[in-house]
């Protein structure tokens, strides 16, 4: 038996389709432009390409080196995300359960990290990196990105852990779990939706970051996607085809990762944790 759409549902479907078209159109335009040359892009901007031409992708891989930039972005993003997830989960548990006297101060201290813009500290950070020779190195950049994204992830995860009953901790203590065991063997699996949300936000923030990468990464072999794409824009001439091909190659991996972890972010794993 077919269900009839109510007037309210028709409105919802209409706006859903409208927003889908709005958000999908830039993807469509980028993909078709990556298969055209400069003249075809400007003369037939919204039309499909007359023939599939992969020269732009060859240029993006061989001449621009976009795959190396994608790899660098993944290294920075993955490394910073791992550090943030581990440290934030442990810190959030300590502050949520008030295991230290200074928990109130630490909560305000992390709030200060949200109030101060990260780029407001650009000059002292650049001077510090220059003085210690930390430019064009993976580990210092990973630690920097982890520190910048720590406060936001902290407030996402600590709020989720606050919603978990202390009965879970008490049951784990009775079973002989240490504090570390409770965090990683009990709290981590139950609070996974909040933790994955913080991890995805951190990963995307680092993956798309430009200012620090453009300032602190001078060697071409260390540049991220944002810096590489910025370098493709010339003052007098821009080869738009390879640029669009580079954009496609850079967004495909992140779209795959987001689709893989989407259900884990939205899933209600914590539901019924105490009763179950």
mmCIF file of C-alpha atoms in Angstrom, residues 34-264:
data_model
loop_
_atom_site.group_PDB
_atom_site.id
_atom_site.type_symbol
_atom_site.label_atom_id
_atom_site.label_comp_id
_atom_site.label_asym_id
_atom_site.label_seq_id
_atom_site.Cartn_x
_atom_site.Cartn_y
_atom_site.Cartn_z
ATOM 1 C CA UNK A 34 38.393 18.776 -14.048
ATOM 2 C CA UNK A 35 37.722 17.081 -17.395
ATOM 3 C CA UNK A 36 37.959 20.281 -19.505
ATOM 4 C CA UNK A 37 40.672 22.635 -20.675
ATOM 5 C CA UNK A 38 40.716 26.339 -19.825
ATOM 6 C CA UNK A 39 38.835 27.467 -22.944
ATOM 7 C CA UNK A 40 36.114 24.878 -22.505
ATOM 8 C CA UNK A 41 35.720 25.757 -18.821
ATOM 9 C CA UNK A 42 35.060 29.421 -19.601
ATOM 10 C CA UNK A 43 33.064 28.945 -22.820
ATOM 11 C CA UNK A 44 30.843 26.065 -21.645
ATOM 12 C CA UNK A 45 31.023 26.537 -17.904
ATOM 13 C CA UNK A 46 27.914 24.582 -16.917
ATOM 14 C CA UNK A 47 27.822 22.005 -19.717
ATOM 15 C CA UNK A 48 29.154 18.482 -19.609
ATOM 16 C CA UNK A 49 32.567 17.966 -21.262
ATOM 17 C CA UNK A 50 32.472 17.019 -24.937
ATOM 18 C CA UNK A 51 34.915 14.195 -24.289
ATOM 19 C CA UNK A 52 36.532 12.730 -21.192
ATOM 20 C CA UNK A 53 40.058 14.103 -20.946
ATOM 21 C CA UNK A 54 42.278 12.829 -18.123
ATOM 22 C CA UNK A 55 45.250 15.058 -18.933
ATOM 23 C CA UNK A 56 44.347 17.337 -16.029
ATOM 24 C CA UNK A 57 44.599 14.430 -13.597
ATOM 25 C CA UNK A 58 47.951 13.376 -15.046
ATOM 26 C CA UNK A 59 49.193 16.932 -14.625
ATOM 27 C CA UNK A 60 47.856 17.095 -11.059
ATOM 28 C CA UNK A 61 49.666 13.880 -10.124
ATOM 29 C CA UNK A 62 52.912 14.250 -12.065
ATOM 30 C CA UNK A 63 53.501 18.014 -12.259
ATOM 31 C CA UNK A 64 51.698 19.392 -9.204
ATOM 32 C CA UNK A 65 52.340 16.423 -6.921
ATOM 33 C CA UNK A 66 48.883 16.527 -5.372
ATOM 34 C CA UNK A 67 49.104 12.955 -4.073
ATOM 35 C CA UNK A 68 52.123 13.902 -1.951
ATOM 36 C CA UNK A 69 50.157 16.835 -0.557
ATOM 37 C CA UNK A 70 47.214 14.554 0.221
ATOM 38 C CA UNK A 71 49.575 12.201 2.048
ATOM 39 C CA UNK A 72 51.039 15.086 4.073
ATOM 40 C CA UNK A 73 47.570 16.301 5.018
ATOM 41 C CA UNK A 74 46.632 12.800 6.123
ATOM 42 C CA UNK A 75 49.782 12.478 8.240
ATOM 43 C CA UNK A 76 49.146 15.791 10.004
ATOM 44 C CA UNK A 77 45.419 15.131 10.416
ATOM 45 C CA UNK A 78 45.709 11.520 11.574
ATOM 46 C CA UNK A 79 48.556 12.248 13.973
ATOM 47 C CA UNK A 80 46.824 15.239 15.554
ATOM 48 C CA UNK A 81 43.540 13.333 15.811
ATOM 49 C CA UNK A 82 45.162 10.387 17.633
ATOM 50 C CA UNK A 83 46.826 12.721 20.151
ATOM 51 C CA UNK A 84 43.626 14.700 20.691
ATOM 52 C CA UNK A 85 41.444 11.608 21.142
ATOM 53 C CA UNK A 86 43.762 9.993 23.707
ATOM 54 C CA UNK A 87 44.554 13.109 25.743
ATOM 55 C CA UNK A 88 41.057 14.593 25.594
ATOM 56 C CA UNK A 89 39.390 11.329 26.618
ATOM 57 C CA UNK A 90 41.672 10.934 29.614
ATOM 58 C CA UNK A 91 41.411 14.606 30.596
ATOM 59 C CA UNK A 92 37.647 14.672 30.110
ATOM 60 C CA UNK A 93 37.196 11.680 32.405
ATOM 61 C CA UNK A 94 39.338 13.221 35.142
ATOM 62 C CA UNK A 95 37.508 16.542 34.998
ATOM 63 C CA UNK A 96 34.071 14.988 34.589
ATOM 64 C CA UNK A 97 34.571 12.794 37.668
ATOM 65 C CA UNK A 98 36.417 15.595 39.541
ATOM 66 C CA UNK A 99 39.405 13.433 40.398
ATOM 67 C CA UNK A 100 41.582 16.536 40.935
ATOM 68 C CA UNK A 101 41.064 19.623 43.061
ATOM 69 C CA UNK A 102 41.919 21.877 40.122
ATOM 70 C CA UNK A 103 39.204 20.490 37.824
ATOM 71 C CA UNK A 104 37.233 23.730 37.912
ATOM 72 C CA UNK A 105 40.298 25.752 37.006
ATOM 73 C CA UNK A 106 41.216 23.360 34.187
ATOM 74 C CA UNK A 107 37.730 23.595 32.715
ATOM 75 C CA UNK A 108 38.005 27.402 32.622
ATOM 76 C CA UNK A 109 41.541 27.139 31.249
ATOM 77 C CA UNK A 110 40.342 25.042 28.308
ATOM 78 C CA UNK A 111 37.474 27.478 27.789
ATOM 79 C CA UNK A 112 40.110 30.191 27.415
ATOM 80 C CA UNK A 113 41.534 28.171 24.526
ATOM 81 C CA UNK A 114 38.211 28.587 22.724
ATOM 82 C CA UNK A 115 38.050 32.309 23.395
ATOM 83 C CA UNK A 116 41.528 33.140 22.047
ATOM 84 C CA UNK A 117 41.787 32.793 18.237
ATOM 85 C CA UNK A 118 44.516 30.368 17.233
ATOM 86 C CA UNK A 119 45.771 32.718 14.528
ATOM 87 C CA UNK A 120 46.204 35.447 17.137
ATOM 88 C CA UNK A 121 49.193 33.419 18.338
ATOM 89 C CA UNK A 122 50.674 33.100 14.852
ATOM 90 C CA UNK A 123 53.640 35.448 15.344
ATOM 91 C CA UNK A 124 54.945 33.928 18.615
ATOM 92 C CA UNK A 125 54.454 30.420 17.244
ATOM 93 C CA UNK A 126 56.397 31.267 14.074
ATOM 94 C CA UNK A 127 59.212 32.802 16.151
ATOM 95 C CA UNK A 128 59.338 29.730 18.387
ATOM 96 C CA UNK A 129 59.406 27.337 15.415
ATOM 97 C CA UNK A 130 62.149 29.402 13.771
ATOM 98 C CA UNK A 131 64.271 29.658 16.920
ATOM 99 C CA UNK A 132 64.230 25.899 17.538
ATOM 100 C CA UNK A 133 64.391 24.852 13.879
ATOM 101 C CA UNK A 134 61.006 23.126 13.955
ATOM 102 C CA UNK A 135 59.856 24.210 10.501
ATOM 103 C CA UNK A 136 59.246 21.534 7.862
ATOM 104 C CA UNK A 137 58.980 18.712 10.423
ATOM 105 C CA UNK A 138 56.017 16.424 10.970
ATOM 106 C CA UNK A 139 56.028 15.982 14.749
ATOM 107 C CA UNK A 140 56.079 19.689 15.764
ATOM 108 C CA UNK A 141 53.236 20.454 13.341
ATOM 109 C CA UNK A 142 51.208 17.497 14.612
ATOM 110 C CA UNK A 143 51.643 18.641 18.229
ATOM 111 C CA UNK A 144 50.719 22.208 17.237
ATOM 112 C CA UNK A 145 47.542 21.093 15.483
ATOM 113 C CA UNK A 146 46.622 18.837 18.414
ATOM 114 C CA UNK A 147 46.998 21.726 20.850
ATOM 115 C CA UNK A 148 44.899 24.060 18.717
ATOM 116 C CA UNK A 149 42.036 21.559 18.422
ATOM 117 C CA UNK A 150 42.188 20.276 22.004
ATOM 118 C CA UNK A 151 39.695 22.757 23.585
ATOM 119 C CA UNK A 152 36.859 22.198 21.104
ATOM 120 C CA UNK A 153 37.164 18.405 21.276
ATOM 121 C CA UNK A 154 37.386 18.587 25.066
ATOM 122 C CA UNK A 155 34.032 20.342 25.422
ATOM 123 C CA UNK A 156 32.405 17.890 23.027
ATOM 124 C CA UNK A 157 33.706 14.810 24.820
ATOM 125 C CA UNK A 158 33.458 16.007 28.428
ATOM 126 C CA UNK A 159 29.792 16.789 27.892
ATOM 127 C CA UNK A 160 29.216 13.264 26.630
ATOM 128 C CA UNK A 161 31.067 11.681 29.566
ATOM 129 C CA UNK A 162 29.093 13.850 32.008
ATOM 130 C CA UNK A 163 25.963 12.118 30.750
ATOM 131 C CA UNK A 164 27.286 8.670 31.693
ATOM 132 C CA UNK A 165 26.262 7.287 35.060
ATOM 133 C CA UNK A 166 28.902 6.838 37.752
ATOM 134 C CA UNK A 167 27.450 3.382 38.372
ATOM 135 C CA UNK A 168 29.451 2.221 35.361
ATOM 136 C CA UNK A 169 32.685 3.341 37.046
ATOM 137 C CA UNK A 170 31.735 1.719 40.350
ATOM 138 C CA UNK A 171 30.921 -1.578 38.656
ATOM 139 C CA UNK A 172 34.284 -1.499 36.859
ATOM 140 C CA UNK A 173 36.130 -0.730 40.115
ATOM 141 C CA UNK A 174 34.449 -3.707 41.762
ATOM 142 C CA UNK A 175 35.607 -5.900 38.873
ATOM 143 C CA UNK A 176 39.199 -4.773 39.505
ATOM 144 C CA UNK A 177 39.650 -2.144 36.780
ATOM 145 C CA UNK A 178 42.158 0.648 37.295
ATOM 146 C CA UNK A 179 41.377 4.234 36.341
ATOM 147 C CA UNK A 180 43.202 3.790 33.039
ATOM 148 C CA UNK A 181 41.306 0.560 32.401
ATOM 149 C CA UNK A 182 37.996 2.277 33.073
ATOM 150 C CA UNK A 183 38.821 5.078 30.634
ATOM 151 C CA UNK A 184 39.900 2.893 27.721
ATOM 152 C CA UNK A 185 37.950 -0.321 28.332
ATOM 153 C CA UNK A 186 34.661 1.053 29.655
ATOM 154 C CA UNK A 187 34.206 4.797 29.028
ATOM 155 C CA UNK A 188 35.823 4.859 25.579
ATOM 156 C CA UNK A 189 33.470 2.262 23.999
ATOM 157 C CA UNK A 190 30.358 3.764 25.601
ATOM 158 C CA UNK A 191 31.252 7.389 24.781
ATOM 159 C CA UNK A 192 32.278 6.494 21.258
ATOM 160 C CA UNK A 193 29.727 8.755 19.480
ATOM 161 C CA UNK A 194 31.033 11.871 21.226
ATOM 162 C CA UNK A 195 34.651 10.803 20.807
ATOM 163 C CA UNK A 196 34.185 10.110 17.103
ATOM 164 C CA UNK A 197 32.495 13.471 16.662
ATOM 165 C CA UNK A 198 35.478 15.221 18.239
ATOM 166 C CA UNK A 199 37.853 13.122 16.152
ATOM 167 C CA UNK A 200 36.100 13.940 12.869
ATOM 168 C CA UNK A 201 35.984 17.665 13.671
ATOM 169 C CA UNK A 202 39.706 17.627 14.525
ATOM 170 C CA UNK A 203 40.584 15.646 11.403
ATOM 171 C CA UNK A 204 38.673 17.978 9.086
ATOM 172 C CA UNK A 205 40.016 21.111 10.779
ATOM 173 C CA UNK A 206 43.628 19.975 10.322
ATOM 174 C CA UNK A 207 42.998 18.609 6.829
ATOM 175 C CA UNK A 208 41.677 21.989 5.631
ATOM 176 C CA UNK A 209 44.039 24.257 7.615
ATOM 177 C CA UNK A 210 46.000 26.804 5.567
ATOM 178 C CA UNK A 211 47.544 29.638 7.588
ATOM 179 C CA UNK A 212 49.930 27.676 9.816
ATOM 180 C CA UNK A 213 50.793 25.255 7.022
ATOM 181 C CA UNK A 214 51.535 28.066 4.590
ATOM 182 C CA UNK A 215 53.703 29.857 7.162
ATOM 183 C CA UNK A 216 55.616 26.958 8.722
ATOM 184 C CA UNK A 217 55.999 24.552 5.778
ATOM 185 C CA UNK A 218 58.383 25.915 3.174
ATOM 186 C CA UNK A 219 59.587 22.735 1.460
ATOM 187 C CA UNK A 220 57.371 21.551 -1.376
ATOM 188 C CA UNK A 221 57.624 17.946 -0.209
ATOM 189 C CA UNK A 222 56.051 18.949 3.139
ATOM 190 C CA UNK A 223 53.209 21.107 1.834
ATOM 191 C CA UNK A 224 49.600 20.205 2.521
ATOM 192 C CA UNK A 225 46.663 20.271 0.126
ATOM 193 C CA UNK A 226 45.626 23.824 0.989
ATOM 194 C CA UNK A 227 49.125 25.217 0.418
ATOM 195 C CA UNK A 228 49.543 23.320 -2.857
ATOM 196 C CA UNK A 229 46.190 24.533 -4.195
ATOM 197 C CA UNK A 230 47.003 28.087 -3.156
ATOM 198 C CA UNK A 231 50.228 27.925 -5.171
ATOM 199 C CA UNK A 232 48.323 27.028 -8.339
ATOM 200 C CA UNK A 233 46.707 30.466 -8.558
ATOM 201 C CA UNK A 234 48.907 32.683 -10.709
ATOM 202 C CA UNK A 235 48.799 36.454 -11.081
ATOM 203 C CA UNK A 236 48.438 36.414 -14.880
ATOM 204 C CA UNK A 237 47.465 32.868 -15.766
ATOM 205 C CA UNK A 238 45.893 29.974 -13.904
ATOM 206 C CA UNK A 239 45.614 26.474 -15.259
ATOM 207 C CA UNK A 240 42.113 25.763 -14.023
ATOM 208 C CA UNK A 241 41.820 22.196 -15.311
ATOM 209 C CA UNK A 242 44.679 20.744 -13.201
ATOM 210 C CA UNK A 243 43.480 22.825 -10.250
ATOM 211 C CA UNK A 244 39.990 21.309 -10.394
ATOM 212 C CA UNK A 245 41.507 17.845 -10.860
ATOM 213 C CA UNK A 246 43.642 18.424 -7.767
ATOM 214 C CA UNK A 247 40.563 19.461 -5.806
ATOM 215 C CA UNK A 248 38.740 16.290 -6.847
ATOM 216 C CA UNK A 249 41.689 14.112 -5.816
ATOM 217 C CA UNK A 250 41.861 15.873 -2.459
ATOM 218 C CA UNK A 251 38.158 15.670 -1.544
ATOM 219 C CA UNK A 252 37.527 12.047 -2.566
ATOM 220 C CA UNK A 253 39.505 10.493 0.352
ATOM 221 C CA UNK A 254 37.874 12.730 2.956
ATOM 222 C CA UNK A 255 34.403 11.961 1.595
ATOM 223 C CA UNK A 256 35.122 8.229 1.846
ATOM 224 C CA UNK A 257 36.325 8.580 5.448
ATOM 225 C CA UNK A 258 33.274 10.622 6.421
ATOM 226 C CA UNK A 259 30.885 8.084 4.899
ATOM 227 C CA UNK A 260 32.635 5.242 6.732
ATOM 228 C CA UNK A 261 32.341 6.866 10.168
ATOM 229 C CA UNK A 262 28.983 8.572 9.703
ATOM 230 C CA UNK A 263 26.954 5.848 11.402
ATOM 231 C CA UNK A 264 29.316 5.709 14.370
#
